[in-house]
Short mmCIF file of C-alpha atoms in Angstrom, two decimals:
data_model
loop_
_atom_site.label_atom_id
_atom_site.label_comp_id
_atom_site.label_asym_id
_atom_site.label_seq_id
_atom_site.Cartn_x
_atom_site.Cartn_y
_atom_site.Cartn_z
CA GLN Y 1 17.67 -2.70 8.53
CA VAL Y 2 14.24 -2.76 6.96
CA GLN Y 3 13.61 -0.15 4.34
CA LEU Y 4 10.55 0.39 2.19
CA VAL Y 5 10.74 2.92 -0.61
CA GLU Y 6 7.64 3.98 -2.51
CA SER Y 7 7.62 5.53 -5.93
CA GLY Y 8 5.21 6.27 -8.72
CA GLY Y 9 3.04 8.91 -7.13
CA GLY Y 10 2.07 12.05 -8.93
CA SER Y 11 -0.78 14.20 -10.12
CA VAL Y 12 -3.43 12.93 -12.49
CA GLN Y 13 -6.88 13.90 -13.59
CA ALA Y 14 -9.94 12.00 -12.50
CA GLY Y 15 -10.27 8.79 -14.43
CA GLY Y 16 -6.54 8.43 -14.87
CA SER Y 17 -4.20 5.73 -13.66
CA LEU Y 18 -1.05 5.43 -11.61
CA ARG Y 19 1.12 2.53 -10.60
CA LEU Y 20 2.83 2.71 -7.25
CA SER Y 21 5.86 0.62 -6.44
CA CYS Y 22 7.34 -0.37 -3.12
CA ALA Y 23 10.87 -1.72 -3.09
CA ALA Y 24 11.82 -3.56 0.06
CA SER Y 25 15.29 -4.18 1.43
CA GLY Y 26 16.44 -5.88 4.58
CA TYR Y 27 13.16 -7.75 4.62
CA THR Y 28 12.17 -11.18 3.44
CA TYR Y 29 8.62 -11.20 2.18
CA SER Y 30 8.08 -14.85 2.93
CA SER Y 31 4.44 -15.32 3.89
CA ASN Y 32 4.17 -12.00 5.68
CA CYS Y 33 1.63 -9.42 4.69
CA MET Y 34 2.46 -6.42 2.57
CA GLY Y 35 0.05 -3.59 2.18
CA TRP Y 36 -0.79 -0.12 1.07
CA PHE Y 37 -2.28 2.56 3.28
CA ARG Y 38 -3.24 6.12 2.61
CA GLN Y 39 -3.91 9.24 4.58
CA ALA Y 40 -5.75 12.23 3.26
CA PRO Y 41 -5.72 15.64 4.92
CA GLY Y 42 -7.99 15.67 7.94
CA LYS Y 43 -8.54 11.93 7.84
CA GLU Y 44 -7.12 8.94 9.63
CA ARG Y 45 -4.75 6.60 7.92
CA GLU Y 46 -6.70 3.81 6.29
CA GLY Y 47 -5.86 0.50 4.78
CA VAL Y 48 -6.16 0.29 1.01
CA ALA Y 49 -4.99 -3.16 0.01
CA THR Y 50 -3.05 -6.10 1.35
CA ILE Y 51 -1.37 -9.14 -0.12
CA ALA Y 52 0.31 -12.18 1.33
CA SER Y 53 3.89 -12.02 0.14
CA GLY Y 54 4.00 -15.78 -0.22
CA GLY Y 55 1.37 -15.64 -2.93
CA GLY Y 56 -1.70 -15.76 -0.76
CA GLY Y 57 -4.88 -13.81 -1.04
CA THR Y 58 -5.56 -10.14 -1.42
CA TYR Y 59 -7.92 -7.76 0.25
CA TYR Y 60 -9.16 -4.34 -0.76
CA ALA Y 61 -11.00 -1.59 0.95
CA ASP Y 62 -14.52 -1.23 -0.39
CA SER Y 63 -13.71 2.24 -1.62
CA VAL Y 64 -11.09 0.97 -4.06
CA LYS Y 65 -12.36 -2.49 -4.88
CA GLY Y 66 -12.55 -3.02 -8.61
CA ARG Y 67 -10.28 -0.08 -9.33
CA PHE Y 68 -7.04 -0.92 -7.54
CA THR Y 69 -4.93 -4.04 -7.84
CA ILE Y 70 -2.14 -5.06 -5.51
CA SER Y 71 0.53 -7.41 -6.76
CA GLN Y 72 4.05 -8.47 -5.99
CA ASP Y 73 7.20 -9.56 -7.72
CA ASN Y 74 9.03 -11.75 -5.27
CA SER Y 75 12.16 -11.94 -7.39
CA LYS Y 76 12.45 -8.17 -7.21
CA ASN Y 77 11.15 -7.91 -3.66
CA THR Y 78 8.70 -5.32 -4.85
CA VAL Y 79 5.01 -4.71 -4.25
CA TYR Y 80 2.83 -2.73 -6.61
CA LEU Y 81 -0.44 -0.92 -6.46
CA GLN Y 82 -2.08 -0.38 -9.82
CA MET Y 83 -4.66 2.36 -9.49
CA SER Y 84 -7.20 2.95 -12.22
CA SER Y 85 -10.30 5.08 -12.58
CA LEU Y 86 -8.88 7.43 -10.01
CA LYS Y 87 -11.19 9.77 -8.19
CA PRO Y 88 -10.48 13.00 -6.34
CA GLU Y 89 -11.34 11.11 -3.16
CA ASP Y 90 -8.25 8.98 -3.77
CA THR Y 91 -6.02 11.97 -3.16
CA ALA Y 92 -3.75 11.09 -0.26
CA MET Y 93 -0.29 10.20 0.83
CA TYR Y 94 0.15 6.53 0.09
CA TYR Y 95 2.33 4.39 2.31
CA CYS Y 96 3.76 0.98 1.74
CA ALA Y 97 3.72 -1.23 4.80
CA ALA Y 98 5.20 -4.55 5.82
CA GLU Y 99 4.22 -6.84 8.61
CA ASP Y 100 6.14 -6.91 11.85
CA PRO Y 101 4.59 -9.74 13.85
CA LEU Y 102 6.52 -8.83 16.98
CA TYR Y 103 6.23 -5.05 17.23
CA GLY Y 104 3.71 -4.02 14.63
CA SER Y 105 0.78 -2.07 16.01
CA THR Y 106 -1.35 -1.35 12.95
CA TRP Y 107 -3.85 -4.07 12.21
CA TYR Y 108 -5.52 -4.40 8.87
CA PHE Y 109 -7.20 -7.54 7.60
CA ALA Y 110 -5.55 -9.59 10.33
CA CYS Y 111 -2.09 -8.35 9.37
CA GLN Y 112 0.14 -6.74 11.96
CA PHE Y 113 1.91 -3.95 10.13
CA GLY Y 114 4.92 -2.28 11.65
CA TYR Y 115 7.30 -1.22 8.89
CA TRP Y 116 6.51 1.82 6.82
CA GLY Y 117 7.80 3.62 3.80
CA GLN Y 118 8.17 7.36 3.58
CA GLY Y 119 5.06 7.77 1.49
CA THR Y 120 4.34 8.96 -2.02
CA GLN Y 121 1.79 11.62 -2.81
CA VAL Y 122 -1.11 10.90 -5.12
CA THR Y 123 -3.19 13.85 -6.21
CA VAL Y 124 -6.28 13.41 -8.35
CA SER Y 125 -7.87 16.53 -9.76
CA SER Y 126 -11.39 16.88 -11.05
#
């Protein structure tokens, strides 16, 4: 059983910060990709950030580059998304994702994502 549980979402004013957490169980991070996606009302789900669980590189969408930071704590099997200088455009449901090389169907930065959390809502007001 693979389970991803997000937490840390909430409502903040523009310019504020939030830190999202994704706790994984039944899944060994190894060198597989972990990532964060988001989906705003009326928009397609989009990749936000990715990280190689084995300590590899990171990648960010242009829209969040310089404001968001993805990191991981392998000992806790947890991935984080530190979000700063939040904008109303960042309002979305944020999903943690893990790579499933066999059955994953969502590709982002050459990662084949297939496991998903339930999502955590981030709302940024102006």
